[in-house]
Amino acid sequence: MTRRSLLTIGDLDRAEVARILRVGNRFAEVMTRDIKKVPTLRGRTIINMFFEASTRTSTSFELAGKRLSADVVNVKGSGSSVEKGETLKDTVITLNSYAPDVLVIRHASVGACAMAARYTDAAVISAGDGKHEHPTQTLLDLYTIEREVGPLDGLHIAFVGDVAHSRVARSGIRGFQMMGARVSLIAPPTLLPRDAGAALGVETSTDVRDVTDADVVYVLRMQLERMGPGGFVPSLREYAMTYGINHGRLRPGQRVMHAGPINRGVEISGELADDPTTLIERQAANGMVVRMAVLYDLLAGPSGSPEPAGAPIGAVAV
Amino acid sequence: MADKVLVDEDQVRRTIARIAHEIVERHGDPQRLALVGIHTRGVPLAARLAALIGEFAGSRPATGTVDIALYRDDVGLDGRRGALPVVGDTILDFDVSERAVILVDDVLFTGRTIRAAIDAVFDYGRPPMVQLAVLVDRGHRELPIRPDYVGKNLPTARTERISVHLAEIDGRDEVVLDSDGGGRA
């Protein structure tokens, strides 16, 4: 059986997102125990394939799998056969022969995860493909906002900064809108895709002062590695002065998010990044429980509709 | 086919009271006891037993709830009834290692739910003793699990469905048999 994959946030509907967030709450409780582990996915195999640098996402996926008692194998770009020139397709076909249940893939190319899903029977979870999407980041962002700020319905979330190269924003816009939030984009013209407002159904602005209108200010990392030789901003110093988010640009009570890693003093000031009222640390902590919920959702139910609570196990003759 | 009432409201009430008496007889001090209801109908049953034990013995035992969704042995298995278990709360806010735990459920059937519940409780600590109280034992065990307190033994065909209704959830107390039920519960 080919399993269901999570390649974009659009693979989920509102009810499914809500279910994952609810299950995340349950795993958050598990993390408060002395034994931070449940046997739910015992005997399942998860292969994490990270062909792009990652600390939070790769670690949280690894821990999420292990705390669900799955067997977790990590494949990195460096040190693997990819370094010898093997294509992603061939790597996936090879790993598929080991009958994994899930492939978690991060890759620098847009569409890499969708392509990989065609060559494996395992569920594929995108852990970020180029500047395309990062669906589990959006789920953990939704979870964090619901827990720390309140219901998404009617909240105003403003993405600020390098929208053009941000898979976090691309997934986030769809995810936040799906859950009823109002989304706006604030960026210098060079980092705001043309017609983004009309195409995505969001408000856009090039004036950083508009951040005061938002309930949550989501600061985007300047993705210098995706910008190439330059031309998007005159200099990082000038960007920091004109678009960097600091205490002075916020009104009291606004919550700040950042998916990390942070360029201190560029898109966000060091003082603000260290301020405990931001949600940045909560985002990192919630990443693991939400990824546990995603793995549970993909692997625990082969089809879909929820079973009534309390239905006894073993009630069906095999 | 219409439901057939096997145990009526008055019998349910008396049965629960009898189980409470048996627990008091065997355990004495309720302060060294915890009643842990298995979601869903084990939870109100445990609460009722705790209240009755409080009346009979002068103090109430601790209560808790356990949800077995994360401890099932059939999650995601192909060919099973394809559905995602709803994940509920496990609340054990007492030291599990210091109290005898009595798991409480409405119906004992294959025994797999109880095995999962025992696994869940042991993730919180090492209780000195675990016992099992059920309102109905309908047989068809698939694991070596035996209840310590049984309200009613109701031998059934595997295809029959036994449903326990409790006032807290269903608005009335009764145990009914539905021969078209396809084997649930």
Coordinates of C-alpha atoms in Angstrom, one line a residue:
Chain A
M1 CA 0.0 0.0 0.0
T2 CA 1.3 3.4 -0.9
R3 CA 0.9 5.6 2.1
R4 CA -0.4 9.1 2.2
S5 CA 2.2 11.8 2.1
L6 CA 2.5 15.3 3.4
L7 CA 4.1 17.4 0.7
T8 CA 2.4 20.7 1.1
I9 CA 0.1 22.2 3.8
G10 CA -2.6 21.9 1.1
D11 CA -2.5 18.1 1.5
L12 CA -4.5 18.7 4.7
D13 CA -7.9 20.2 5.2
R14 CA -9.0 22.3 8.1
A15 CA -10.4 19.4 10.0
E16 CA -7.2 17.4 9.6
V17 CA -5.1 20.3 10.7
A18 CA -7.3 20.7 13.8
R19 CA -7.0 16.9 14.5
I20 CA -3.2 17.1 14.3
L21 CA -3.0 20.1 16.6
R22 CA -5.3 18.2 19.1
V23 CA -3.1 15.2 19.1
G24 CA -0.1 17.5 19.5
N25 CA -1.6 18.5 22.9
R26 CA -1.6 14.8 23.9
F27 CA 2.1 14.4 23.0
A28 CA 2.9 17.6 24.9
E29 CA 1.5 15.8 28.0
V30 CA 3.7 12.8 27.2
M31 CA 6.7 15.1 27.2
T32 CA 6.0 16.1 30.9
R33 CA 6.4 12.5 32.1
D34 CA 9.5 10.8 33.4
I35 CA 9.3 8.3 30.6
K36 CA 8.9 10.5 27.5
K37 CA 8.1 7.7 25.2
V38 CA 5.1 5.7 23.9
P39 CA 5.0 2.5 22.0
T40 CA 2.7 3.7 19.3
L41 CA 4.9 3.2 16.2
R42 CA 7.0 0.3 17.5
G43 CA 8.3 -1.7 14.5
R44 CA 7.9 1.2 12.0
T45 CA 10.9 2.6 10.2
I46 CA 11.5 6.3 9.5
I47 CA 14.3 7.5 7.3
N48 CA 15.3 11.1 7.7
M49 CA 16.9 12.4 4.5
F50 CA 18.4 15.8 5.0
F51 CA 20.2 17.1 1.9
E52 CA 20.3 20.7 3.3
A53 CA 21.5 22.0 6.6
S54 CA 19.1 21.7 9.4
T55 CA 19.3 21.6 13.2
R56 CA 15.7 22.1 14.5
T57 CA 13.8 20.2 11.9
S58 CA 16.1 17.2 11.7
T59 CA 16.6 16.9 15.4
S60 CA 12.9 17.2 16.2
F61 CA 11.9 14.7 13.5
E62 CA 14.5 12.2 14.8
L63 CA 13.3 12.6 18.4
A64 CA 9.7 12.6 17.4
G65 CA 10.2 9.2 15.7
K66 CA 12.2 7.8 18.6
R67 CA 9.7 8.9 21.2
L68 CA 7.0 7.1 19.3
S69 CA 9.2 4.0 19.5
A70 CA 9.9 3.9 15.7
D71 CA 13.3 2.9 14.3
V72 CA 14.9 6.1 12.9
V73 CA 17.7 6.2 10.4
N74 CA 19.3 9.5 9.4
V75 CA 20.8 10.1 6.0
K76 CA 22.7 13.3 5.4
G77 CA 23.8 14.8 2.1
S78 CA 27.4 14.8 3.0
G79 CA 28.9 11.4 3.7
S80 CA 26.1 9.6 1.7
S81 CA 26.1 8.3 -1.8
V82 CA 24.7 11.6 -2.9
E83 CA 28.2 13.0 -2.5
K84 CA 29.4 10.5 -5.0
G85 CA 26.9 11.8 -7.5
E86 CA 23.9 9.5 -6.9
T87 CA 20.6 11.2 -7.8
L88 CA 17.8 11.7 -5.4
K89 CA 15.7 9.3 -7.4
D90 CA 18.2 6.5 -7.1
T91 CA 18.7 7.2 -3.4
V92 CA 15.0 7.0 -2.8
I93 CA 14.7 3.8 -4.9
T94 CA 17.6 2.2 -2.9
L95 CA 16.2 3.2 0.5
N96 CA 12.7 2.1 -0.6
S97 CA 14.1 -1.5 -0.9
Y98 CA 14.5 -1.4 2.9
A99 CA 10.7 -1.0 3.2
P100 CA 10.6 2.1 5.3
D101 CA 7.2 3.5 6.5
V102 CA 8.2 7.1 6.2
L103 CA 10.8 9.2 4.3
V104 CA 11.3 12.6 5.8
I105 CA 13.0 14.7 3.1
R106 CA 14.6 18.1 3.0
H107 CA 16.1 19.2 -0.3
A108 CA 17.2 22.4 -1.8
S109 CA 15.1 21.8 -5.0
V110 CA 11.5 22.8 -5.3
G111 CA 9.4 19.6 -6.0
A112 CA 12.1 17.2 -4.7
C113 CA 9.8 15.7 -2.1
A114 CA 6.9 15.2 -4.6
M115 CA 9.3 13.6 -7.1
A116 CA 10.6 11.3 -4.3
A117 CA 7.1 10.3 -3.4
R118 CA 6.7 8.8 -6.9
Y119 CA 9.5 6.3 -6.3
T120 CA 8.6 4.9 -2.8
D121 CA 5.8 3.1 -1.1
A122 CA 6.5 5.0 2.1
A123 CA 4.8 8.1 3.2
V124 CA 6.9 11.1 2.3
I125 CA 6.9 14.1 4.6
S126 CA 8.4 17.3 3.2
A127 CA 10.8 18.9 5.7
G128 CA 11.3 21.7 3.3
D129 CA 11.9 21.7 -0.5
G130 CA 13.8 24.8 -1.7
K131 CA 11.7 27.9 -1.5
H132 CA 8.5 25.9 -2.1
E133 CA 6.9 24.6 1.2
H134 CA 7.6 23.5 4.7
P135 CA 4.3 22.1 5.9
T136 CA 5.3 20.8 9.4
Q137 CA 6.8 24.2 10.2
T138 CA 3.4 25.7 9.5
L139 CA 1.7 23.1 11.7
L140 CA 4.0 23.8 14.6
D141 CA 3.4 27.6 14.0
L142 CA -0.3 27.1 14.1
Y143 CA 0.0 25.0 17.3
T144 CA 2.2 27.6 18.9
I145 CA -0.2 30.4 18.2
E146 CA -3.2 28.5 19.4
R147 CA -1.5 27.6 22.6
E148 CA 0.2 30.9 23.3
V149 CA -2.0 33.5 21.7
G150 CA -5.4 32.0 21.1
P151 CA -7.7 30.7 18.4
L152 CA -6.5 31.5 14.8
D153 CA -9.9 32.6 13.6
G154 CA -9.7 36.3 13.1
L155 CA -6.1 36.8 14.2
H156 CA -3.9 39.0 12.0
I157 CA -0.5 37.6 11.2
A158 CA 2.1 39.6 9.3
F159 CA 5.1 38.0 7.6
V160 CA 8.0 40.5 7.5
G161 CA 11.1 40.3 5.4
D162 CA 12.4 37.9 2.8
V163 CA 9.0 36.6 1.5
A164 CA 10.4 35.8 -2.0
H165 CA 12.7 33.0 -0.8
S166 CA 10.6 31.8 2.2
R167 CA 9.0 28.3 2.2
V168 CA 7.9 29.1 5.7
A169 CA 5.8 32.0 4.4
R170 CA 4.5 30.0 1.5
S171 CA 3.2 27.2 3.7
G172 CA 2.3 29.6 6.4
I173 CA 0.1 31.8 4.3
R174 CA -2.0 28.9 3.2
G175 CA -2.1 27.3 6.6
F176 CA -3.0 30.4 8.5
Q177 CA -5.7 31.4 6.0
M178 CA -7.1 27.8 6.1
M179 CA -7.6 28.2 9.9
G180 CA -9.3 31.6 9.5
A181 CA -6.5 34.0 10.2
R182 CA -5.9 37.2 8.2
V183 CA -2.4 37.3 6.6
S184 CA -0.4 40.2 5.4
L185 CA 3.1 40.4 3.8
I186 CA 5.5 43.3 4.6
A187 CA 8.8 43.3 2.6
P188 CA 11.0 45.5 0.5
P189 CA 9.7 45.5 -3.1
T190 CA 12.7 43.3 -4.2
L191 CA 11.7 40.6 -1.8
L192 CA 8.0 40.6 -2.3
P193 CA 7.0 38.5 -5.3
R194 CA 5.1 40.5 -7.9
D195 CA 1.3 40.1 -7.7
A196 CA 1.7 38.1 -4.4
G197 CA -1.2 39.9 -2.9
A198 CA -3.6 39.1 -5.6
A199 CA -2.3 35.5 -6.2
L200 CA -2.4 34.6 -2.5
G201 CA -5.3 36.7 -1.3
V202 CA -3.3 38.6 1.2
E203 CA -2.6 42.3 1.9
T204 CA 0.9 43.5 1.0
S205 CA 2.9 46.5 2.1
T206 CA 6.4 47.8 1.7
D207 CA 6.2 50.0 4.8
V208 CA 7.6 48.2 7.9
R209 CA 5.5 50.5 10.1
D210 CA 2.5 48.4 9.1
V211 CA 3.7 45.7 11.5
T212 CA 1.9 47.5 14.3
D213 CA -1.4 46.4 12.8
A214 CA -0.7 42.7 13.4
D215 CA -1.4 40.4 16.4
V216 CA 1.6 38.3 15.5
V217 CA 4.7 39.5 13.7
Y218 CA 6.4 36.6 11.9
V219 CA 9.9 37.7 11.1
L220 CA 11.5 35.9 8.1
R221 CA 15.1 35.0 7.8
M222 CA 17.1 36.7 5.1
Q223 CA 18.0 33.7 3.0
L224 CA 21.3 34.8 1.8
E225 CA 22.1 31.3 0.5
R226 CA 19.2 31.5 -1.9
M227 CA 19.8 35.0 -3.1
G228 CA 22.9 34.3 -5.2
P229 CA 25.3 37.1 -6.0
G230 CA 23.0 39.8 -4.7
G231 CA 20.9 42.6 -5.9
F232 CA 18.0 42.1 -3.6
V233 CA 19.1 44.6 -0.9
P234 CA 21.9 47.2 -1.0
S235 CA 23.5 45.7 2.2
L236 CA 22.5 43.7 5.2
R237 CA 23.2 46.8 7.4
E238 CA 20.8 48.9 5.4
Y239 CA 18.2 46.1 5.4
A240 CA 18.5 45.9 9.2
M241 CA 18.0 49.6 9.5
T242 CA 15.0 49.8 7.2
Y243 CA 13.2 46.4 7.8
G244 CA 14.9 44.8 10.8
I245 CA 12.3 44.2 13.6
N246 CA 13.2 45.5 17.1
H247 CA 11.4 46.6 20.2
G248 CA 11.0 50.1 18.8
R249 CA 9.0 48.9 15.8
L250 CA 6.5 46.9 17.8
R251 CA 3.5 48.0 19.9
P252 CA 3.0 46.5 23.4
G253 CA 1.4 43.0 23.4
Q254 CA 2.5 42.0 19.9
R255 CA 3.9 38.5 19.7
V256 CA 7.0 37.7 17.6
M257 CA 7.8 34.5 15.8
H258 CA 10.8 33.4 13.8
A259 CA 11.4 29.9 12.4
G260 CA 15.2 30.1 12.9
P261 CA 18.0 30.1 12.5
I262 CA 18.2 33.8 13.3
N263 CA 20.5 36.3 11.7
R264 CA 20.9 38.4 14.8
G265 CA 21.0 42.1 14.1
V266 CA 19.8 41.6 10.5
E267 CA 16.1 40.7 10.3
I268 CA 15.6 40.8 14.1
S269 CA 17.6 42.6 16.8
G270 CA 19.5 40.6 19.4
E271 CA 17.5 42.1 22.2
L272 CA 14.2 41.1 20.7
A273 CA 15.4 37.6 19.8
D274 CA 16.4 37.1 23.5
D275 CA 13.1 38.6 24.8
P276 CA 11.2 35.8 26.6
T277 CA 7.9 37.3 25.4
T278 CA 8.7 36.2 21.8
L279 CA 7.4 32.8 20.7
I280 CA 10.7 31.7 19.2
E281 CA 11.7 29.3 21.9
R282 CA 8.1 27.9 22.1
Q283 CA 8.2 27.2 18.3
A284 CA 11.3 25.1 18.7
A285 CA 9.9 23.2 21.7
N286 CA 6.6 22.6 19.9
G287 CA 8.3 21.3 16.8
M288 CA 8.9 17.9 18.2
V289 CA 5.4 17.3 19.6
V290 CA 3.7 18.5 16.4
R291 CA 6.0 16.2 14.3
M292 CA 5.0 13.4 16.6
A293 CA 1.4 14.2 15.8
V294 CA 2.1 14.3 12.1
L295 CA 3.9 10.9 12.2
Y296 CA 1.0 9.5 14.3
D297 CA -1.5 10.9 11.9
L298 CA 0.2 9.4 8.8
L299 CA 1.0 6.0 10.3
A300 CA -1.7 5.3 12.8
G301 CA -4.6 5.4 10.5
P302 CA -4.4 3.8 7.1
S303 CA -7.4 5.6 5.8
G304 CA -9.1 8.4 7.5
S305 CA -12.2 8.9 9.5
P306 CA -11.8 9.0 13.2
E307 CA -13.0 6.1 15.2
P308 CA -15.2 6.9 18.2
A309 CA -13.3 7.4 21.4
G310 CA -13.3 4.3 23.6
A311 CA -13.7 1.8 20.8
P312 CA -12.0 -1.3 22.1
I313 CA -8.9 -2.6 20.4
G314 CA -8.9 -6.1 19.1
A315 CA -12.6 -5.9 18.5
V316 CA -12.3 -6.8 14.9
A317 CA -11.6 -10.4 13.9
V318 CA -8.5 -10.7 11.7
Chain B
M1 CA -33.3 -5.9 15.5
A2 CA -34.2 -3.9 18.6
D3 CA -31.9 -3.7 21.6
K4 CA -32.6 -6.1 24.4
V5 CA -32.0 -4.8 27.9
L6 CA -29.8 -7.3 29.8
V7 CA -29.2 -5.2 32.9
D8 CA -31.6 -2.4 33.9
E9 CA -31.0 0.8 35.7
D10 CA -31.6 -0.6 39.2
Q11 CA -29.4 -3.6 38.5
V12 CA -26.6 -1.4 37.3
R13 CA -26.8 0.7 40.4
R14 CA -26.7 -2.3 42.7
T15 CA -23.9 -4.0 40.7
I16 CA -21.7 -0.9 41.0
A17 CA -22.4 -0.7 44.8
R18 CA -21.5 -4.4 45.2
I19 CA -18.2 -3.9 43.4
A20 CA -17.5 -0.9 45.7
H21 CA -18.1 -3.1 48.7
E22 CA -15.8 -5.8 47.4
I23 CA -13.0 -3.3 46.8
V24 CA -13.4 -1.9 50.4
E25 CA -13.3 -5.5 51.8
R26 CA -10.1 -6.4 49.9
H27 CA -8.3 -3.1 50.3
G28 CA -9.3 -1.5 53.6
D29 CA -7.6 1.9 53.5
P30 CA -8.8 3.9 50.4
Q31 CA -5.9 6.3 50.8
R32 CA -3.6 3.6 49.4
L33 CA -5.8 3.0 46.4
A34 CA -6.4 4.7 43.0
L35 CA -9.3 4.0 40.7
V36 CA -8.3 4.6 37.1
G37 CA -11.1 4.8 34.5
I38 CA -10.3 3.7 30.9
H39 CA -11.8 6.1 28.4
T40 CA -14.7 6.5 27.7
R41 CA -17.2 4.8 30.0
G42 CA -14.6 3.5 32.5
V43 CA -14.2 7.2 33.6
P44 CA -17.7 7.8 35.1
L45 CA -17.7 4.2 36.4
A46 CA -14.4 4.9 38.3
A47 CA -15.9 8.2 39.7
R48 CA -19.0 6.4 40.9
L49 CA -17.0 3.6 42.6
A50 CA -14.8 6.2 44.2
A51 CA -17.8 8.1 45.6
L52 CA -19.4 4.9 46.9
I53 CA -16.1 3.8 48.5
G54 CA -16.0 7.2 50.1
E55 CA -19.4 6.6 51.6
F56 CA -18.6 3.0 52.8
A57 CA -15.1 3.5 54.1
G58 CA -15.1 7.1 55.2
S59 CA -12.5 8.4 52.7
R60 CA -12.3 8.5 48.9
P61 CA -9.6 6.9 46.9
A62 CA -7.7 8.9 44.3
T63 CA -9.1 8.7 40.8
G64 CA -7.5 9.1 37.4
T65 CA -8.2 8.5 33.7
V66 CA -6.2 6.6 31.1
D67 CA -6.5 6.7 27.4
I68 CA -5.1 3.8 25.5
A69 CA -4.9 5.2 22.0
L70 CA -1.1 5.6 22.0
Y71 CA -0.7 2.0 23.4
R72 CA -2.9 0.1 21.0
D73 CA -1.4 -2.9 19.3
D74 CA -3.2 -2.5 16.0
V75 CA -2.6 1.1 15.0
G76 CA -2.1 1.4 11.2
L77 CA -2.2 -2.3 10.5
D78 CA -3.5 -2.9 7.1
G79 CA -6.7 -4.8 6.9
R80 CA -7.9 -3.6 10.2
R81 CA -10.9 -1.4 10.5
G82 CA -9.1 1.6 8.9
A83 CA -9.5 4.4 11.3
L84 CA -7.5 6.7 13.4
P85 CA -8.0 6.3 17.1
V86 CA -9.2 9.4 18.8
V87 CA -6.6 10.4 21.4
G88 CA -7.9 11.4 24.8
D89 CA -6.4 12.5 28.0
T90 CA -4.5 10.4 30.5
I91 CA -4.6 12.1 33.9
L92 CA -2.8 10.4 36.8
D93 CA -2.0 13.2 39.1
F94 CA -1.0 11.0 42.1
D95 CA 2.2 9.0 42.6
V96 CA 1.4 5.7 40.8
S97 CA 4.2 4.0 42.7
E98 CA 2.5 4.5 46.0
R99 CA -1.0 3.2 45.4
A100 CA -2.7 0.0 44.3
V101 CA -4.3 0.8 40.9
I102 CA -7.7 -0.6 40.0
L103 CA -8.3 -0.2 36.3
V104 CA -12.0 0.3 35.6
D105 CA -13.8 -0.3 32.3
D106 CA -17.3 -1.0 31.2
V107 CA -16.9 -4.1 29.1
L108 CA -14.1 -6.7 29.2
F109 CA -13.8 -8.4 25.8
T110 CA -10.5 -9.4 24.1
G111 CA -8.3 -8.1 26.9
R112 CA -6.2 -6.0 24.5
T113 CA -7.6 -2.7 25.9
I114 CA -6.6 -3.7 29.4
R115 CA -3.1 -4.8 28.3
A116 CA -2.7 -1.4 26.7
A117 CA -4.0 0.4 29.8
I118 CA -1.5 -1.5 32.0
D119 CA 1.3 -0.4 29.7
A120 CA 0.1 3.2 29.9
V121 CA 0.0 3.2 33.7
F122 CA 3.5 1.7 33.9
D123 CA 4.9 4.6 31.9
Y124 CA 3.9 6.8 35.0
G125 CA 5.5 4.6 37.6
R126 CA 5.5 1.1 39.2
P127 CA 2.3 0.5 41.1
P128 CA 2.6 -2.1 43.9
M129 CA -0.5 -3.8 42.5
V130 CA -2.8 -3.5 39.5
Q131 CA -6.3 -4.9 39.6
L132 CA -9.2 -4.8 37.1
A133 CA -12.9 -4.0 37.7
V134 CA -15.4 -4.3 34.9
L135 CA -19.2 -3.9 34.8
V136 CA -19.6 -6.6 32.2
D137 CA -17.4 -9.5 31.2
R138 CA -18.5 -10.8 27.8
G139 CA -15.7 -13.4 27.2
H140 CA -13.8 -14.0 24.0
R141 CA -10.4 -13.2 25.6
E142 CA -7.4 -13.0 23.3
L143 CA -4.9 -12.4 26.2
P144 CA -4.5 -14.0 29.6
I145 CA -6.3 -11.2 31.4
R146 CA -8.7 -11.9 34.3
P147 CA -10.9 -9.3 36.1
D148 CA -10.7 -9.0 39.9
Y149 CA -14.2 -7.4 40.2
V150 CA -17.0 -8.3 37.8
G151 CA -20.4 -6.8 37.7
K152 CA -22.0 -9.3 35.4
N153 CA -20.8 -12.2 33.3
L154 CA -22.7 -12.1 30.0
P155 CA -21.6 -14.9 27.7
T156 CA -22.1 -13.7 24.1
A157 CA -21.5 -14.7 20.5
R158 CA -18.6 -12.8 18.9
T159 CA -20.9 -11.2 16.4
E160 CA -23.2 -9.8 19.1
R161 CA -22.7 -6.3 20.4
I162 CA -22.9 -5.4 24.1
S163 CA -23.4 -1.7 24.9
V164 CA -23.2 -0.2 28.3
H165 CA -25.1 3.0 28.7
L166 CA -24.2 5.3 31.6
A167 CA -26.2 8.3 32.7
E168 CA -23.2 10.6 32.6
I169 CA -22.7 10.0 28.9
D170 CA -25.9 8.4 27.6
G171 CA -28.5 9.8 29.8
R172 CA -29.5 6.4 31.3
D173 CA -28.0 3.4 33.0
E174 CA -28.4 0.0 31.3
V175 CA -26.6 -2.8 29.5
V176 CA -28.1 -3.8 26.1
L177 CA -27.6 -6.5 23.6
D178 CA -27.7 -5.7 19.9
S179 CA -27.4 -8.8 17.7
D180 CA -26.7 -6.7 14.6
G181 CA -23.8 -4.8 16.2
G182 CA -21.0 -6.5 14.4
G183 CA -18.9 -7.4 17.4
R184 CA -18.0 -4.0 18.9
A185 CA -17.6 -4.0 22.6

